[in-house]
Amino acid sequence: MRSNLLSEYSLSLNEIAHLIGSSEAHPERNNLVITGITLDSNEVVQGDLFVALQGANSHGSKFIDSAVANGAIAVLTDMSAIVNTGIPVLRVNDPRLWVGVIADKFYRNPSSAINVFGITGTNGKTTTSYLLQQIWDFNNRNSGLIGTVETRIGDEIFPTKRTTPEGPELQSILAIMRERHNLNVVMEVSSHALALNRVEGTKFSVVAFTNLSHDHLDFHKNMENYYQAKSRLFKFGFSDKAIINIDDAWGKRLFEETEIEKISISTHDQKANWKILESSLMDPNSSIKSAVQLTIAGPGGILLSIATPLMGDYNSANVLMALALAVESGIDPLSAANALNSAKGAPGRMESIVLGQNFRVVVDYAHTPDAVSAALKAVRSSTRGRIIAVLGCGGDRDASKRPLMGKALISGADLAIFTSDNPRSEDPLSILNQMHEGIELVENHFVIADRSEAIKFAVDNAAQSDCVLILGKGHETGQEVMGKISPFDDRVELKNAIRSARSARSARSTK
């Protein structure tokens, strides 16, 4: 998000040099004024500081000439980068540590002027964020959202490249929100963002932890590193208060190790500050619609009843987290509960597709072993017939979770269909083989590489009271194969498959 949405901001190169501790004398930068900051040479405009970082595949210094051609007037990079350019170059040992701090100063400390609530965890970040923003909307609070699906600034919606933006983009978004008086902001904070210092310079009113399970080990290598990345958010430098779900062992550990003020939540531990006292399924005879009745206790004798349309124990945890965050933001507990009675989940998260069919159809973003198991368990509790589930695993991502996801699919589905997700640069069949490695495929297990055909097969085989559950891509509207992204939306594919099946049945009945 660039300056067309913002007031004019600027910072002298000398100020930046002083901020990062560069004491070298460079007369040519004395009067140089920076009017933008970016890490992407393609996005450089006249007056920008180009930040050249070491990437996964190449170093940003290779793109300095392109950045200069686009208008960059200075470069920030590391000590080892090879740079041959006529514009000033600032060097620092770890520029990633400084990018967010520089951007925060450039945009005049936007997070200090608004209330930013940061949510991290393997699963639940997106749904909890959407629930919290709906509570704020219900209470007429101007708000913003930054996350996996989109960025929302009031009523405006912008696409996102990644769950948590790079430092300069993040600070520019927060600056826009400040200008638009969106004084309550919820943002998803990914483990990648924490490991790569994208949120440096950001001040959070409250930080929250949902859970931790197997994911992103291609990047973090092991669960301990993954945990350490997440735990960075729970330090005094980022926030003075934390809300931590203690349902899993990682949450319990984080609660014990965190030194900032902390509040615990749990779906079953009655010693937690916020807890669910009772949970029961409403309308159990319906195969199309379900809701969960929750009785929740909170600090100071708070006792609330919430009827949420969101199924599954993990969604009950999301509701509980959103409630606790809302109360910390100053919302009356009863008003927050009233908002949650009608609050919807995030796009592509246990999203129902209803076109008059006599079986349930649900789309979910589940792409970790725990998330797959949880989604299957959630629909099992309210499905009288079979569960027909379709699942794929993404290419160029953590391969170690593929067989675990396959086992979760087999364990929870009555009819299991292995298919493609986003193969990216990998061979789809190789990914599928890894998914069912060590699994004896029997008559109710199918491998259909074409995702569209897999979805159609699932719908064609559904009978009354069954549930068709499509897992992995959720809200996504494209499928990436060998560097090319083609339009693909599970929800659209399902609607087409349902209409096609209905037409086929009608044709047969007229013969």
Short mmCIF file of C-alpha atoms in Angstrom, two decimals:
data_model
loop_
_atom_site.label_atom_id
_atom_site.label_comp_id
_atom_site.label_asym_id
_atom_site.label_seq_id
_atom_site.Cartn_x
_atom_site.Cartn_y
_atom_site.Cartn_z
CA MET A 1 0.00 0.00 0.00
CA ARG A 2 1.66 3.14 -1.24
CA SER A 3 1.42 6.87 -0.74
CA ASN A 4 -1.78 7.40 -2.74
CA LEU A 5 -3.61 6.19 0.36
CA LEU A 6 -1.44 8.13 2.79
CA SER A 7 -0.45 11.59 3.83
CA GLU A 8 3.09 12.64 2.92
CA TYR A 9 5.77 10.96 5.02
CA SER A 10 9.52 11.45 4.88
CA LEU A 11 12.68 10.80 6.83
CA SER A 12 16.21 11.98 6.16
CA LEU A 13 18.84 9.38 5.41
CA ASN A 14 20.93 10.85 8.22
CA GLU A 15 18.10 10.14 10.67
CA ILE A 16 17.97 6.55 9.47
CA ALA A 17 21.74 6.23 9.79
CA HIS A 18 21.58 7.57 13.33
CA LEU A 19 18.71 5.19 14.19
CA ILE A 20 20.65 2.10 13.13
CA GLY A 21 23.87 3.31 14.71
CA SER A 22 25.83 4.09 11.57
CA SER A 23 28.48 6.66 12.47
CA GLU A 24 30.24 6.78 9.09
CA ALA A 25 30.49 10.25 7.55
CA HIS A 26 28.82 10.50 4.16
CA PRO A 27 28.48 14.09 2.95
CA GLU A 28 26.32 13.00 0.01
CA ARG A 29 23.50 11.95 2.32
CA ASN A 30 23.33 15.13 4.41
CA ASN A 31 20.32 16.54 2.58
CA LEU A 32 18.90 13.32 1.20
CA VAL A 33 15.22 12.80 2.11
CA ILE A 34 13.62 9.35 1.90
CA THR A 35 9.93 9.37 0.88
CA GLY A 36 9.26 5.63 0.85
CA ILE A 37 10.67 2.25 1.93
CA THR A 38 10.37 -1.09 0.16
CA LEU A 39 11.98 -4.54 -0.07
CA ASP A 40 10.69 -5.17 -3.60
CA SER A 41 12.64 -3.58 -6.45
CA ASN A 42 9.54 -3.81 -8.66
CA GLU A 43 7.61 -1.60 -6.25
CA VAL A 44 10.25 1.13 -5.94
CA VAL A 45 9.17 4.67 -6.80
CA GLN A 46 11.17 7.87 -6.89
CA GLY A 47 12.63 8.78 -3.50
CA ASP A 48 12.55 5.29 -1.97
CA LEU A 49 15.01 3.56 0.30
CA PHE A 50 15.52 0.09 -1.17
CA VAL A 51 16.22 -2.59 1.42
CA ALA A 52 18.31 -5.41 -0.06
CA LEU A 53 17.99 -8.53 2.09
CA GLN A 54 19.13 -12.12 1.82
CA GLY A 55 16.14 -14.08 0.52
CA ALA A 56 15.40 -17.80 0.35
CA ASN A 57 16.87 -18.11 -3.16
CA SER A 58 18.90 -14.96 -3.82
CA HIS A 59 20.19 -11.75 -2.27
CA GLY A 60 18.32 -8.50 -2.79
CA SER A 61 21.57 -6.81 -3.79
CA LYS A 62 21.14 -8.45 -7.21
CA PHE A 63 18.18 -6.15 -7.79
CA ILE A 64 19.78 -2.83 -6.79
CA ASP A 65 20.26 -1.72 -10.40
CA SER A 66 16.58 -2.33 -11.06
CA ALA A 67 15.64 -0.43 -7.89
CA VAL A 68 17.83 2.51 -8.88
CA ALA A 69 16.28 2.54 -12.35
CA ASN A 70 12.85 2.76 -10.71
CA GLY A 71 13.88 5.71 -8.54
CA ALA A 72 15.61 4.39 -5.40
CA ILE A 73 17.91 7.04 -3.93
CA ALA A 74 19.57 4.95 -1.18
CA VAL A 75 20.11 1.32 -0.17
CA LEU A 76 20.07 -0.48 3.18
CA THR A 77 21.75 -3.87 3.20
CA ASP A 78 23.99 -6.20 5.22
CA MET A 79 27.75 -6.02 5.70
CA SER A 80 28.55 -8.84 3.26
CA ALA A 81 26.44 -7.71 0.30
CA ILE A 82 28.34 -6.89 -2.88
CA VAL A 83 27.12 -3.48 -3.99
CA ASN A 84 28.31 -1.39 -6.91
CA THR A 85 26.09 1.65 -7.20
CA GLY A 86 26.39 5.40 -7.25
CA ILE A 87 23.74 6.04 -4.59
CA PRO A 88 24.40 6.04 -0.81
CA VAL A 89 24.48 2.63 0.88
CA LEU A 90 23.83 2.02 4.57
CA ARG A 91 25.13 -1.24 5.99
CA VAL A 92 24.20 -2.99 9.21
CA ASN A 93 24.87 -6.50 10.53
CA ASP A 94 21.25 -7.68 10.44
CA PRO A 95 19.10 -5.30 8.40
CA ARG A 96 15.98 -7.40 9.03
CA LEU A 97 16.14 -6.35 12.67
CA TRP A 98 15.98 -2.73 11.59
CA VAL A 99 13.53 -2.59 8.68
CA GLY A 100 10.41 -2.54 10.85
CA VAL A 101 11.96 -0.08 13.30
CA ILE A 102 12.88 2.30 10.47
CA ALA A 103 9.40 1.96 8.93
CA ASP A 104 7.77 2.60 12.31
CA LYS A 105 9.74 5.84 12.69
CA PHE A 106 9.10 6.77 9.05
CA TYR A 107 5.33 6.46 9.53
CA ARG A 108 5.49 8.23 12.93
CA ASN A 109 4.85 5.26 15.20
CA PRO A 110 1.33 4.31 14.05
CA SER A 111 0.86 1.31 16.36
CA SER A 112 1.42 3.54 19.40
CA ALA A 113 -1.61 5.63 18.41
CA ILE A 114 -4.06 2.74 17.90
CA ASN A 115 -4.95 -0.49 19.69
CA VAL A 116 -3.32 -3.41 17.89
CA PHE A 117 -4.23 -6.96 18.92
CA GLY A 118 -1.83 -9.62 17.62
CA ILE A 119 -2.82 -13.28 17.35
CA THR A 120 -0.36 -16.10 16.74
CA GLY A 121 -0.67 -19.90 16.71
CA THR A 122 -0.78 -22.74 14.20
CA ASN A 123 -4.56 -22.77 13.80
CA GLY A 124 -7.37 -20.39 14.68
CA LYS A 125 -5.71 -17.05 13.91
CA THR A 126 -7.98 -16.16 11.00
CA THR A 127 -11.29 -17.21 12.54
CA THR A 128 -10.50 -15.51 15.84
CA SER A 129 -9.55 -12.32 14.00
CA TYR A 130 -12.83 -12.27 12.07
CA LEU A 131 -14.85 -12.94 15.22
CA LEU A 132 -13.12 -10.11 17.08
CA GLN A 133 -13.71 -7.66 14.26
CA GLN A 134 -17.39 -8.63 14.13
CA ILE A 135 -17.67 -7.91 17.85
CA TRP A 136 -16.17 -4.47 17.26
CA ASP A 137 -18.54 -3.86 14.33
CA PHE A 138 -21.51 -4.90 16.48
CA ASN A 139 -20.41 -2.28 19.02
CA ASN A 140 -19.89 0.44 16.39
CA ARG A 141 -16.13 0.57 16.72
CA ASN A 142 -14.12 1.54 13.66
CA SER A 143 -11.71 -1.31 13.12
CA GLY A 144 -9.15 -2.91 10.85
CA LEU A 145 -7.95 -6.45 10.12
CA ILE A 146 -4.67 -7.78 8.72
CA GLY A 147 -4.43 -11.47 7.92
CA THR A 148 -4.27 -14.46 5.63
CA VAL A 149 -7.44 -13.83 3.64
CA GLU A 150 -7.37 -10.05 3.23
CA THR A 151 -6.64 -6.68 4.78
CA ARG A 152 -9.66 -4.67 5.91
CA ILE A 153 -9.50 -0.95 6.59
CA GLY A 154 -12.96 -0.01 7.76
CA ASP A 155 -15.26 -1.03 4.90
CA GLU A 156 -12.45 -1.25 2.34
CA ILE A 157 -10.94 -4.62 1.48
CA PHE A 158 -7.47 -5.16 0.00
CA PRO A 159 -5.80 -8.41 -1.15
CA THR A 160 -2.84 -9.77 0.80
CA LYS A 161 0.38 -11.46 -0.33
CA ARG A 162 1.18 -13.09 3.00
CA THR A 163 -0.39 -13.55 6.44
CA THR A 164 1.79 -10.85 8.03
CA PRO A 165 3.19 -8.17 5.68
CA GLU A 166 6.84 -7.17 5.54
CA GLY A 167 7.76 -4.33 7.91
CA PRO A 168 7.41 -1.34 5.55
CA GLU A 169 4.03 -2.51 4.22
CA LEU A 170 2.78 -3.35 7.71
CA GLN A 171 3.65 0.06 9.10
CA SER A 172 2.09 1.79 6.08
CA ILE A 173 -1.15 -0.16 6.63
CA LEU A 174 -1.19 0.79 10.31
CA ALA A 175 -0.56 4.42 9.32
CA ILE A 176 -3.54 4.32 6.96
CA MET A 177 -5.68 2.85 9.73
CA ARG A 178 -4.60 5.62 12.07
CA GLU A 179 -5.49 8.24 9.45
CA ARG A 180 -8.90 6.61 8.90
CA HIS A 181 -9.52 6.47 12.67
CA ASN A 182 -9.65 2.68 12.70
CA LEU A 183 -8.43 2.66 16.26
CA ASN A 184 -8.97 -1.08 16.91
CA VAL A 185 -6.89 -3.43 14.76
CA VAL A 186 -6.56 -7.20 14.87
CA MET A 187 -3.73 -8.86 12.98
CA GLU A 188 -2.49 -12.38 12.47
CA VAL A 189 1.19 -12.75 13.36
CA SER A 190 2.79 -15.72 11.64
CA SER A 191 5.83 -17.63 12.85
CA HIS A 192 7.63 -16.63 9.65
CA ALA A 193 6.95 -12.97 10.44
CA LEU A 194 8.40 -13.38 13.92
CA ALA A 195 11.45 -15.32 12.76
CA LEU A 196 12.08 -12.77 9.99
CA ASN A 197 11.46 -9.74 12.25
CA ARG A 198 8.57 -8.34 10.19
CA VAL A 199 6.76 -6.99 13.26
CA GLU A 200 9.75 -5.21 14.78
CA GLY A 201 8.72 -1.69 15.72
CA THR A 202 5.07 -2.67 16.28
CA LYS A 203 3.49 -2.09 19.68
CA PHE A 204 0.64 -4.46 20.55
CA SER A 205 -2.00 -3.67 23.15
CA VAL A 206 -2.54 -7.41 23.68
CA VAL A 207 -0.96 -10.49 22.12
CA ALA A 208 -2.69 -13.87 21.95
CA PHE A 209 -1.67 -17.51 21.49
CA THR A 210 -4.15 -20.05 20.10
CA ASN A 211 -2.24 -23.37 19.87
CA LEU A 212 0.82 -25.03 18.36
CA SER A 213 1.00 -28.18 16.25
CA HIS A 214 2.98 -29.70 13.38
CA ASP A 215 3.44 -27.18 10.54
CA HIS A 216 6.13 -25.14 8.74
CA LEU A 217 8.93 -27.51 9.72
CA ASP A 218 10.42 -27.01 6.27
CA PHE A 219 11.24 -23.51 7.56
CA HIS A 220 11.70 -24.00 11.33
CA LYS A 221 13.25 -27.52 11.09
CA ASN A 222 11.79 -28.71 14.42
CA MET A 223 8.97 -27.98 16.86
CA GLU A 224 11.25 -26.31 19.41
CA ASN A 225 12.37 -23.71 16.87
CA TYR A 226 8.75 -23.25 15.83
CA TYR A 227 7.77 -22.63 19.46
CA GLN A 228 10.66 -20.23 20.04
CA ALA A 229 9.58 -18.18 17.01
CA LYS A 230 6.02 -17.93 18.32
CA SER A 231 7.14 -17.12 21.86
CA ARG A 232 9.07 -14.04 20.66
CA LEU A 233 5.76 -12.16 20.50
CA PHE A 234 5.24 -12.56 24.24
CA LYS A 235 7.97 -10.18 25.35
CA PHE A 236 7.89 -6.70 26.85
CA GLY A 237 9.27 -5.22 23.63
CA PHE A 238 6.05 -6.08 21.80
CA SER A 239 3.34 -5.98 24.46
CA ASP A 240 2.60 -5.74 28.16
CA LYS A 241 -0.30 -8.22 28.19
CA ALA A 242 -0.96 -11.70 26.79
CA ILE A 243 -3.94 -14.04 26.47
CA ILE A 244 -2.82 -17.65 26.16
CA ASN A 245 -4.83 -20.78 25.39
CA ILE A 246 -3.47 -23.45 27.74
CA ASP A 247 -5.30 -26.41 26.19
CA ASP A 248 -2.11 -27.87 24.69
CA ALA A 249 1.32 -28.49 26.21
CA TRP A 250 2.90 -25.63 24.24
CA GLY A 251 0.32 -23.18 25.57
CA LYS A 252 0.92 -24.35 29.14
CA ARG A 253 4.66 -23.90 28.68
CA LEU A 254 4.24 -20.46 27.16
CA PHE A 255 1.99 -19.39 30.04
CA GLU A 256 4.62 -20.52 32.54
CA GLU A 257 7.52 -18.85 30.70
CA THR A 258 5.84 -15.56 29.77
CA GLU A 259 6.86 -12.69 32.06
CA ILE A 260 4.38 -10.07 30.84
CA GLU A 261 0.92 -9.85 32.41
CA LYS A 262 -1.03 -12.89 31.24
CA ILE A 263 -4.55 -14.27 31.13
CA SER A 264 -5.30 -17.95 30.50
CA ILE A 265 -8.18 -19.42 28.54
CA SER A 266 -9.21 -23.05 28.16
CA THR A 267 -12.03 -25.16 26.78
CA HIS A 268 -11.63 -27.70 29.61
CA ASP A 269 -9.25 -26.49 32.35
CA GLN A 270 -11.48 -25.02 35.04
CA LYS A 271 -8.54 -23.20 36.63
CA ALA A 272 -8.16 -20.93 33.61
CA ASN A 273 -9.21 -17.27 33.83
CA TRP A 274 -11.63 -17.77 30.94
CA LYS A 275 -13.14 -21.23 30.54
CA ILE A 276 -16.01 -23.11 28.96
CA LEU A 277 -18.16 -24.64 31.67
CA GLU A 278 -20.50 -26.48 29.34
CA SER A 279 -20.78 -27.17 25.62
CA SER A 280 -23.70 -28.86 23.88
CA LEU A 281 -24.80 -29.35 20.30
CA MET A 282 -28.05 -27.64 19.37
CA ASP A 283 -30.48 -28.93 16.74
CA PRO A 284 -28.90 -32.40 16.61
CA ASN A 285 -31.48 -33.81 14.15
CA SER A 286 -30.56 -31.52 11.28
CA SER A 287 -28.04 -32.71 8.69
CA ILE A 288 -27.68 -29.22 7.21
CA LYS A 289 -27.34 -26.82 10.10
CA SER A 290 -25.87 -27.07 13.57
CA ALA A 291 -25.00 -24.72 16.38
CA VAL A 292 -23.19 -25.04 19.69
CA GLN A 293 -24.44 -23.73 23.02
CA LEU A 294 -21.59 -22.55 25.25
CA THR A 295 -21.63 -21.57 28.90
CA ILE A 296 -18.56 -19.46 29.62
CA ALA A 297 -17.08 -18.15 32.85
CA GLY A 298 -14.64 -15.26 32.99
CA PRO A 299 -12.75 -13.12 35.50
CA GLY A 300 -14.69 -11.25 38.19
CA GLY A 301 -17.69 -13.56 38.16
CA ILE A 302 -18.53 -13.15 34.46
CA LEU A 303 -21.02 -15.84 33.34
CA LEU A 304 -22.25 -15.87 29.74
CA SER A 305 -24.27 -18.04 27.40
CA ILE A 306 -23.40 -18.04 23.69
CA ALA A 307 -25.09 -19.96 20.86
CA THR A 308 -22.56 -20.00 18.05
CA PRO A 309 -23.14 -21.33 14.54
CA LEU A 310 -19.49 -22.44 14.45
CA MET A 311 -19.08 -26.19 14.91
CA GLY A 312 -16.18 -28.01 16.51
CA ASP A 313 -14.23 -27.82 19.76
CA TYR A 314 -11.52 -25.75 18.09
CA ASN A 315 -14.09 -23.16 17.04
CA SER A 316 -15.34 -23.02 20.62
CA ALA A 317 -11.75 -22.14 21.56
CA ASN A 318 -11.75 -19.45 18.86
CA VAL A 319 -15.00 -18.00 20.24
CA LEU A 320 -13.52 -18.00 23.75
CA MET A 321 -10.35 -16.24 22.59
CA ALA A 322 -12.30 -13.61 20.64
CA LEU A 323 -14.46 -12.96 23.69
CA ALA A 324 -11.46 -12.54 26.00
CA LEU A 325 -9.74 -10.20 23.52
CA ALA A 326 -12.92 -8.15 23.08
CA VAL A 327 -13.27 -7.65 26.82
CA GLU A 328 -9.63 -6.58 27.04
CA SER A 329 -10.37 -4.03 24.31
CA GLY A 330 -13.05 -2.49 26.53
CA ILE A 331 -16.18 -4.17 25.15
CA ASP A 332 -18.86 -5.07 27.69
CA PRO A 333 -18.87 -8.89 28.11
CA LEU A 334 -22.63 -9.22 27.54
CA SER A 335 -22.45 -7.10 24.39
CA ALA A 336 -19.54 -9.20 23.11
CA ALA A 337 -21.55 -12.38 23.77
CA ASN A 338 -24.55 -10.97 21.92
CA ALA A 339 -22.32 -10.24 18.92
CA LEU A 340 -20.91 -13.77 18.94
CA ASN A 341 -24.40 -15.29 18.82
CA SER A 342 -24.64 -14.24 15.18
CA ALA A 343 -20.97 -13.92 14.21
CA LYS A 344 -19.85 -15.89 11.16
CA GLY A 345 -16.59 -17.69 10.67
CA ALA A 346 -13.88 -16.54 8.27
CA PRO A 347 -14.16 -17.26 4.53
CA GLY A 348 -13.18 -20.84 3.76
CA ARG A 349 -13.19 -21.88 7.41
CA MET A 350 -15.89 -24.53 7.95
CA GLU A 351 -17.88 -22.62 5.34
CA SER A 352 -21.13 -24.32 4.35
CA ILE A 353 -22.34 -24.46 0.75
CA VAL A 354 -26.14 -24.77 0.56
CA LEU A 355 -27.88 -25.09 -2.81
CA GLY A 356 -30.89 -27.09 -1.69
CA GLN A 357 -29.05 -30.42 -1.65
CA ASN A 358 -30.04 -33.07 0.89
CA PHE A 359 -26.51 -33.49 2.22
CA ARG A 360 -24.14 -31.10 3.93
CA VAL A 361 -21.20 -29.54 2.07
CA VAL A 362 -18.38 -27.81 3.95
CA VAL A 363 -15.14 -26.14 2.83
CA ASP A 364 -12.25 -25.75 5.27
CA TYR A 365 -8.69 -24.45 5.09
CA ALA A 366 -7.33 -27.32 7.23
CA HIS A 367 -3.76 -27.93 6.08
CA THR A 368 -2.08 -29.44 9.14
CA PRO A 369 -2.56 -32.90 10.70
CA ASP A 370 -4.29 -31.47 13.78
CA ALA A 371 -6.54 -29.20 11.72
CA VAL A 372 -7.61 -32.07 9.45
CA SER A 373 -8.46 -34.25 12.46
CA ALA A 374 -10.32 -31.40 14.16
CA ALA A 375 -12.39 -30.58 11.07
CA LEU A 376 -13.38 -34.22 10.59
CA LYS A 377 -14.28 -34.52 14.28
CA ALA A 378 -16.35 -31.33 14.09
CA VAL A 379 -18.58 -32.55 11.26
CA ARG A 380 -18.81 -36.07 12.69
CA SER A 381 -20.67 -34.83 15.75
CA SER A 382 -23.53 -33.47 13.63
CA THR A 383 -23.60 -35.84 10.64
CA ARG A 384 -26.03 -38.78 10.57
CA GLY A 385 -24.67 -40.23 7.34
CA ARG A 386 -21.18 -40.71 5.96
CA ILE A 387 -18.34 -38.22 5.85
CA ILE A 388 -16.87 -37.94 2.35
CA ALA A 389 -13.64 -35.98 2.63
CA VAL A 390 -11.28 -34.59 -0.04
CA LEU A 391 -7.74 -33.55 0.91
CA GLY A 392 -4.51 -32.48 -0.78
CA CYS A 393 -1.13 -31.23 0.45
CA GLY A 394 0.69 -28.18 -0.89
CA GLY A 395 3.92 -28.50 -2.83
CA ASP A 396 7.16 -26.77 -1.80
CA ARG A 397 6.00 -26.83 1.80
CA ASP A 398 6.63 -29.00 4.86
CA ALA A 399 6.68 -32.51 3.39
CA SER A 400 6.97 -34.22 6.77
CA LYS A 401 3.32 -33.50 7.56
CA ARG A 402 1.96 -35.16 4.39
CA PRO A 403 1.72 -38.77 5.66
CA LEU A 404 0.33 -37.46 8.96
CA MET A 405 -2.38 -35.56 7.12
CA GLY A 406 -3.12 -38.68 5.06
CA LYS A 407 -3.54 -40.77 8.20
CA ALA A 408 -5.82 -38.12 9.69
CA LEU A 409 -7.96 -38.25 6.55
CA ILE A 410 -8.23 -42.05 6.63
CA SER A 411 -9.01 -42.06 10.35
CA GLY A 412 -11.81 -39.52 10.20
CA ALA A 413 -13.54 -40.06 6.85
CA ASP A 414 -15.86 -42.85 5.73
CA LEU A 415 -14.89 -42.19 2.13
CA ALA A 416 -11.42 -40.66 1.76
CA ILE A 417 -10.29 -38.97 -1.45
CA PHE A 418 -6.64 -37.96 -1.90
CA THR A 419 -6.14 -35.16 -4.42
CA SER A 420 -3.91 -32.21 -5.34
CA ASP A 421 -3.76 -28.89 -3.51
CA ASN A 422 -1.23 -26.39 -4.89
CA PRO A 423 1.52 -28.66 -6.28
CA ARG A 424 3.65 -25.60 -7.13
CA SER A 425 6.96 -26.91 -8.54
CA GLU A 426 6.50 -30.50 -7.33
CA ASP A 427 5.06 -33.51 -9.13
CA PRO A 428 1.42 -33.91 -7.93
CA LEU A 429 1.65 -37.71 -8.02
CA SER A 430 4.78 -37.66 -5.86
CA ILE A 431 2.94 -35.57 -3.25
CA LEU A 432 -0.01 -37.97 -3.34
CA ASN A 433 2.29 -40.95 -2.87
CA GLN A 434 3.79 -39.29 0.21
CA MET A 435 0.30 -38.61 1.58
CA HIS A 436 -0.72 -42.27 1.56
CA GLU A 437 2.73 -43.67 2.30
CA GLY A 438 2.36 -46.63 4.65
CA ILE A 439 -1.42 -46.68 4.25
CA GLU A 440 -3.12 -49.70 2.72
CA LEU A 441 -5.67 -48.22 0.33
CA VAL A 442 -8.95 -50.13 0.43
CA GLU A 443 -12.28 -49.81 -1.35
CA ASN A 444 -13.34 -46.59 0.39
CA HIS A 445 -10.04 -44.81 -0.38
CA PHE A 446 -9.53 -43.04 -3.70
CA VAL A 447 -6.66 -41.16 -5.34
CA ILE A 448 -7.83 -38.57 -7.89
CA ALA A 449 -5.07 -36.13 -8.81
CA ASP A 450 -7.34 -33.62 -10.56
CA ARG A 451 -8.89 -31.59 -7.72
CA SER A 452 -11.95 -30.60 -9.76
CA GLU A 453 -12.65 -34.25 -10.60
CA ALA A 454 -12.10 -35.24 -6.97
CA ILE A 455 -14.68 -32.70 -5.80
CA LYS A 456 -17.15 -33.85 -8.46
CA PHE A 457 -16.60 -37.48 -7.43
CA ALA A 458 -17.29 -36.61 -3.79
CA VAL A 459 -20.54 -34.82 -4.63
CA ASP A 460 -21.71 -37.54 -7.04
CA ASN A 461 -21.26 -40.14 -4.30
CA ALA A 462 -23.06 -38.18 -1.57
CA ALA A 463 -26.41 -39.39 -0.32
CA GLN A 464 -29.02 -37.89 1.98
CA SER A 465 -27.61 -36.91 5.40
CA ASP A 466 -23.98 -37.35 4.29
CA CYS A 467 -21.37 -34.61 4.67
CA VAL A 468 -18.95 -33.67 1.89
CA LEU A 469 -15.90 -31.99 3.43
CA ILE A 470 -13.35 -30.34 1.13
CA LEU A 471 -10.08 -29.63 2.95
CA GLY A 472 -6.88 -27.70 2.35
CA LYS A 473 -7.50 -24.62 0.20
CA GLY A 474 -10.40 -22.90 1.97
CA HIS A 475 -10.72 -19.30 0.78
CA GLU A 476 -8.12 -19.57 -1.98
CA THR A 477 -9.19 -18.59 -5.49
CA GLY A 478 -6.29 -20.03 -7.47
CA GLN A 479 -4.27 -23.20 -7.92
CA GLU A 480 -0.53 -22.98 -8.50
CA VAL A 481 1.07 -25.53 -10.81
CA MET A 482 4.64 -25.09 -12.10
CA GLY A 483 4.71 -21.36 -11.46
CA LYS A 484 1.33 -20.68 -13.06
CA ILE A 485 -1.70 -19.74 -10.97
CA SER A 486 -5.01 -20.67 -12.58
CA PRO A 487 -8.45 -19.68 -11.25
CA PHE A 488 -9.68 -22.33 -8.82
CA ASP A 489 -12.09 -21.97 -5.91
CA ASP A 490 -13.31 -25.02 -3.98
CA ARG A 491 -16.60 -23.24 -3.31
CA VAL A 492 -17.22 -22.57 -7.00
CA GLU A 493 -16.22 -26.12 -7.91
CA LEU A 494 -18.66 -27.49 -5.34
CA LYS A 495 -21.53 -25.38 -6.59
CA ASN A 496 -20.87 -26.52 -10.15
CA ALA A 497 -20.66 -30.15 -9.02
CA ILE A 498 -23.93 -29.92 -7.07
CA ARG A 499 -25.74 -28.37 -10.04
CA SER A 500 -24.26 -30.98 -12.38
CA ALA A 501 -25.32 -33.85 -10.12
CA ARG A 502 -28.82 -32.41 -9.85
CA SER A 503 -29.08 -32.07 -13.62
CA ALA A 504 -27.88 -35.65 -14.12
CA ARG A 505 -30.48 -36.96 -11.66
CA SER A 506 -33.22 -34.95 -13.39
CA ALA A 507 -32.18 -36.32 -16.78
CA ARG A 508 -32.29 -39.89 -15.48
CA SER A 509 -35.72 -39.40 -13.91
CA THR A 510 -37.24 -38.17 -17.20
CA LYS A 511 -36.13 -41.25 -19.15
#
